[in-house]
Coordinates of C-alpha atoms in Angstrom, one line a residue:
X18 CA 84.3 47.6 72.4
X19 CA 81.2 46.6 74.3
X20 CA 79.0 47.4 71.3
X21 CA 81.3 45.3 69.2
X22 CA 80.9 42.2 71.4
X23 CA 77.2 42.7 71.6
X24 CA 76.9 42.8 67.8
X25 CA 79.1 39.7 67.3
X26 CA 77.1 37.9 69.9
X27 CA 73.8 38.9 68.1
X28 CA 75.3 37.6 64.8
X29 CA 76.3 34.3 66.4
X30 CA 72.8 33.9 67.9
X31 CA 71.0 34.6 64.6
X32 CA 73.4 32.2 62.8
X33 CA 72.5 29.4 65.3
X34 CA 68.7 30.1 64.8
X35 CA 69.0 30.0 61.0
X36 CA 71.2 26.8 61.1
X37 CA 68.6 25.1 63.3
X38 CA 65.8 26.2 60.9
X39 CA 67.7 24.8 57.9
X40 CA 68.3 21.5 59.7
X41 CA 64.6 21.2 60.6
X42 CA 63.6 22.1 57.0
X43 CA 65.7 19.5 55.3
X44 CA 66.0 16.7 57.8
X45 CA 63.1 15.0 59.7
X46 CA 64.0 14.2 63.3
X47 CA 63.4 10.6 64.4
X48 CA 60.4 10.4 66.6
X49 CA 60.8 8.9 70.0
X50 CA 58.5 6.1 71.0
X51 CA 56.2 6.9 73.9
X52 CA 54.9 3.9 75.7
X53 CA 52.4 5.9 77.8
X54 CA 50.9 7.5 74.8
X55 CA 50.6 4.1 73.0
X56 CA 48.9 2.6 76.0
X57 CA 46.5 5.6 76.2
X58 CA 45.6 5.2 72.5
X59 CA 44.9 1.5 72.9
X60 CA 42.6 2.2 75.9
X61 CA 40.9 4.9 73.8
X62 CA 40.3 2.4 70.9
X63 CA 38.9 -0.2 73.4
X64 CA 36.5 2.4 74.8
X65 CA 35.4 3.4 71.3
X66 CA 34.6 -0.2 70.4
X67 CA 32.7 -0.6 73.6
X68 CA 30.6 2.4 72.8
X69 CA 30.1 1.4 69.2
X70 CA 26.6 -0.2 69.7
X71 CA 25.4 2.5 72.0
X72 CA 22.7 4.8 70.4
X73 CA 23.9 8.3 69.5
X74 CA 20.9 10.6 70.2
X75 CA 22.4 13.6 68.4
X76 CA 23.4 11.8 65.3
X77 CA 20.1 10.0 65.1
X78 CA 18.3 13.3 65.5
X79 CA 20.2 14.8 62.6
X80 CA 19.4 11.9 60.3
X81 CA 15.7 11.8 61.2
X82 CA 15.4 15.6 60.8
X83 CA 17.0 15.7 57.3
X84 CA 15.1 12.6 56.2
X85 CA 11.8 14.1 57.4
X86 CA 12.2 17.2 55.2
X87 CA 13.6 15.3 52.3
X88 CA 11.3 16.9 49.7
X89 CA 11.7 20.5 50.9
X90 CA 14.3 22.5 49.1
X91 CA 17.3 23.6 51.2
X92 CA 16.1 21.8 54.3
X93 CA 16.1 18.4 52.6
X94 CA 18.9 16.5 50.9
X95 CA 18.4 15.7 47.2
X96 CA 19.5 12.2 46.0
X97 CA 22.3 13.7 43.8
X98 CA 23.8 15.7 46.7
X99 CA 23.5 12.6 48.9
X100 CA 25.4 10.5 46.4
X101 CA 28.1 13.2 46.1
X102 CA 28.5 13.5 49.9
X103 CA 28.5 9.7 50.3
X104 CA 31.3 9.4 47.8
X105 CA 33.4 12.1 49.6
X106 CA 32.7 10.4 53.0
X107 CA 33.7 7.0 51.7
X108 CA 36.9 8.4 50.3
X109 CA 37.8 10.3 53.5
X110 CA 36.7 7.5 55.8
X111 CA 39.0 7.2 58.8
X112 CA 39.8 4.5 61.3
X113 CA 37.4 5.9 63.8
X114 CA 34.4 3.9 64.8
X115 CA 31.7 6.5 64.2
X116 CA 31.4 7.6 60.6
X117 CA 29.3 10.6 59.5
X118 CA 26.4 10.1 57.1
X119 CA 25.4 12.6 54.3
X120 CA 22.3 13.5 56.4
X121 CA 24.5 14.5 59.3
X122 CA 26.8 16.7 57.1
X123 CA 23.7 18.4 55.6
X124 CA 22.3 19.0 59.1
X125 CA 25.7 20.6 60.1
X126 CA 25.4 22.9 57.0
X127 CA 21.9 24.1 58.1
X128 CA 23.1 24.5 61.7
X129 CA 26.1 26.6 60.6
X130 CA 23.9 28.7 58.3
X131 CA 21.2 29.3 61.0
X132 CA 23.7 30.3 63.7
X133 CA 25.6 32.6 61.4
X134 CA 22.4 34.4 60.1
X135 CA 21.0 34.8 63.6
X136 CA 24.4 36.2 64.8
X137 CA 24.5 38.7 61.9
X138 CA 20.9 39.9 62.6
X139 CA 21.5 40.3 66.3
X140 CA 24.7 42.2 65.7
X141 CA 23.0 44.4 63.2
X142 CA 20.8 45.7 66.0
X143 CA 23.8 47.4 67.6
X144 CA 25.9 48.0 64.4
X145 CA 23.9 48.4 61.2
X146 CA 26.8 47.5 58.9
X147 CA 26.8 44.0 60.4
X148 CA 24.0 43.1 58.0
X149 CA 26.6 43.0 55.2
X150 CA 28.0 39.9 56.8
X151 CA 25.0 38.0 55.3
X152 CA 26.9 38.0 52.0
X153 CA 29.2 35.4 53.5
X154 CA 26.3 33.1 54.4
X155 CA 26.9 30.7 51.5
X156 CA 30.6 30.3 52.4
X157 CA 29.5 29.4 55.9
X158 CA 26.9 27.0 54.5
X159 CA 29.5 25.2 52.5
X160 CA 32.0 25.0 55.3
X161 CA 31.3 21.4 56.4
X162 CA 31.6 20.2 52.8
X163 CA 34.8 22.3 52.3
X164 CA 36.4 20.6 55.3
X165 CA 35.6 17.2 53.9
X166 CA 36.9 18.1 50.5
X167 CA 40.1 19.4 52.0
X168 CA 40.6 16.0 53.7
X169 CA 39.8 14.3 50.4
X170 CA 42.3 16.3 48.5
X171 CA 45.0 15.7 51.2
X172 CA 44.2 12.0 51.1
X173 CA 44.5 11.8 47.3
X174 CA 47.9 13.4 47.5
X175 CA 49.0 10.7 49.9
X176 CA 47.5 8.0 47.7
X177 CA 49.2 9.4 44.6
X178 CA 52.5 9.5 46.4
X179 CA 52.4 5.9 47.7
X180 CA 50.6 4.2 44.9
X181 CA 53.6 3.6 42.5
X182 CA 55.5 1.5 45.1
X183 CA 52.3 -0.6 45.7
X184 CA 51.7 -1.2 42.0
X185 CA 55.4 -2.1 41.6
X186 CA 54.8 -4.9 44.1
X187 CA 51.6 -6.0 42.3
X188 CA 53.5 -6.0 38.9
X189 CA 56.4 -8.1 40.3
X190 CA 54.0 -10.7 41.8
X191 CA 51.7 -11.0 38.7
X192 CA 54.5 -10.9 36.2
X193 CA 55.5 -14.4 37.5
X194 CA 52.2 -15.6 35.9
X195 CA 51.6 -17.8 38.9
X196 CA 47.8 -18.6 39.2
X197 CA 48.1 -19.2 42.9
X198 CA 48.9 -15.5 43.7
X199 CA 45.9 -13.7 45.1
X200 CA 45.3 -9.9 45.2
X201 CA 44.2 -10.2 48.8
X202 CA 47.6 -11.7 49.7
X203 CA 49.4 -8.9 48.0
X204 CA 47.3 -6.2 49.7
X205 CA 47.4 -7.8 53.2
X206 CA 51.2 -8.0 52.9
X207 CA 51.5 -4.3 51.8
X208 CA 49.2 -2.8 54.4
X209 CA 51.7 -2.7 57.3
X210 CA 54.1 -0.4 55.3
X211 CA 51.3 1.8 54.0
X212 CA 50.4 5.0 55.8
X213 CA 47.5 7.5 56.1
X214 CA 44.8 7.6 53.4
X215 CA 46.5 4.9 51.3
X216 CA 46.5 2.5 54.3
X217 CA 42.8 3.1 54.7
X218 CA 42.2 2.6 51.0
X219 CA 44.0 -0.8 51.1
X220 CA 42.1 -1.9 54.3
X221 CA 38.7 -1.1 52.6
X222 CA 39.9 -2.8 49.4
X223 CA 40.9 -5.9 51.4
X224 CA 37.5 -6.1 52.9
X225 CA 35.8 -5.8 49.5
X226 CA 38.1 -8.5 48.2
X227 CA 36.2 -11.0 50.4
X228 CA 33.3 -10.6 48.0
X229 CA 35.4 -11.2 44.9
X230 CA 38.2 -9.3 43.1
X231 CA 35.9 -7.9 40.4
X232 CA 33.5 -6.5 43.0
X233 CA 36.4 -5.0 44.9
X234 CA 37.9 -3.3 41.8
X235 CA 34.5 -1.9 40.8
X236 CA 33.9 -0.6 44.3
X237 CA 37.4 1.0 44.4
X238 CA 36.9 2.6 41.0
X239 CA 33.5 4.0 42.1
X240 CA 34.8 5.5 45.4
X241 CA 37.8 7.2 43.8
X242 CA 36.1 8.0 40.5
X243 CA 38.0 11.3 40.3
X244 CA 41.4 9.6 40.3
X245 CA 42.7 8.6 36.9
X246 CA 45.4 6.7 38.6
X247 CA 42.9 4.4 40.5
X248 CA 40.7 4.1 37.4
X249 CA 43.6 2.9 35.2
X250 CA 44.7 0.4 37.9
X251 CA 41.2 -1.1 38.2
X252 CA 40.8 -1.3 34.4
X253 CA 44.0 -3.2 34.0
X254 CA 43.3 -5.5 36.9
X255 CA 39.8 -6.3 35.5
X256 CA 41.4 -7.0 32.1
X257 CA 43.7 -9.5 33.8
X258 CA 40.8 -11.2 35.4
X259 CA 39.4 -11.9 32.0
X260 CA 42.6 -13.8 31.1
X261 CA 43.6 -11.2 28.4
X262 CA 47.4 -11.5 27.8
X263 CA 47.4 -7.8 26.8
X264 CA 46.9 -7.0 30.5
X265 CA 50.5 -7.8 31.2
X266 CA 51.7 -5.4 28.5
X267 CA 49.3 -2.8 29.9
X268 CA 50.7 -3.4 33.5
X269 CA 54.3 -3.0 32.2
X270 CA 53.4 0.3 30.4
X271 CA 51.5 1.6 33.4
X272 CA 54.4 0.7 35.7
X273 CA 56.9 2.6 33.4
X274 CA 54.5 5.6 33.4
X275 CA 54.3 5.6 37.2
X276 CA 58.1 5.3 37.6
X277 CA 58.6 8.2 35.1
X278 CA 56.1 10.3 37.1
X279 CA 58.0 9.5 40.4
X280 CA 61.3 10.5 38.7
X281 CA 59.8 13.8 37.5
X282 CA 58.4 14.5 41.0
X283 CA 61.7 13.8 42.7
X284 CA 63.6 16.1 40.3
X285 CA 61.0 18.8 40.8
X286 CA 61.1 18.4 44.6
X287 CA 64.9 18.5 44.5
X288 CA 64.9 21.7 42.4
X289 CA 62.4 23.2 44.8
X290 CA 64.6 22.3 47.8
X291 CA 67.7 23.8 46.0
X292 CA 65.9 27.1 45.4
X293 CA 64.8 27.2 49.0
X294 CA 68.3 26.5 50.2
X295 CA 69.7 29.2 47.9
X296 CA 67.2 31.7 49.2
X297 CA 68.1 30.9 52.8
X298 CA 71.8 31.0 52.1
X299 CA 71.6 34.3 50.3
X300 CA 69.6 35.8 53.2
X301 CA 72.0 34.5 55.8
X302 CA 75.1 35.8 53.9
X303 CA 73.4 39.2 53.4
X304 CA 72.4 39.4 57.0
X305 CA 75.9 38.4 58.3
X306 CA 77.6 40.9 55.9
X307 CA 75.2 43.6 57.2
X308 CA 76.2 42.8 60.8
X309 CA 79.9 42.9 59.9
X310 CA 79.4 46.3 58.1
X311 CA 77.6 47.7 61.2
X312 CA 80.3 46.4 63.5
X313 CA 83.0 47.9 61.2
X314 CA 81.4 51.3 61.0
X315 CA 80.6 51.3 64.7
X316 CA 84.2 50.5 65.5
X317 CA 85.5 53.1 63.1
X318 CA 83.2 55.8 64.5
X319 CA 84.2 54.8 68.0
X320 CA 87.9 55.2 67.2
X321 CA 87.3 58.5 65.5
X322 CA 85.7 59.9 68.6

């Protein structure tokens, strides 16, 4: 009987673990506010702003070194690569005070490569097969850019997810055909409810709007040139600036397309969650039945003896 109670207890314990896992998978717990952490973050931001104008020797050294060897292959940074890195850095720009430059990223590439090659050569003195590790030198060289690209792709997912709601707000406001409505007013009103990469996009867009809406739209289109969503938005808004009545039809069509995409995404996400729930349920049922069968056979064998 002792074995029976142990097995039942184990089954209950496993059931509680799986129930907690399912709850955490499908429901997001409400985060508690932390006054101490909020105060600490504010103090950190104040200190960052105080240090903003202080010279950074290491960053300055990186920029000067890469600029000095600009014409030398591998050591220098070509203009095409610099523009590519600048575009990625602009798109992944965070709220931090210090922002990396393309020269700093290229210097990090060279530093990673040099350290890795030297480590492989030193290790090969004790273990000859370590020299094979040099085959991975290019992957190490690309590591700083890979990290930035990962942030860029993550940010683009956030932007794609939040953009339809923002455009819906823009459409509703402009559909009134009120000439007193400004894009800067719409953006500044929407920023508080935006999050992550999309919030940073709107903040930058709002700053560029101070130099004119056409300039801001062109800058936004240039920074996120890989996004067809942003390109379509900028094209329609520039068409509206020209006073073309067709822009309102284009806005309506674009809005319908975004809403259809959101609906498809929600249905796909729901189907994905259903499949996940079915797999977890099937596993739990199988596991509990297995425990019951083990308990049954253990009890039967115990009674036979």
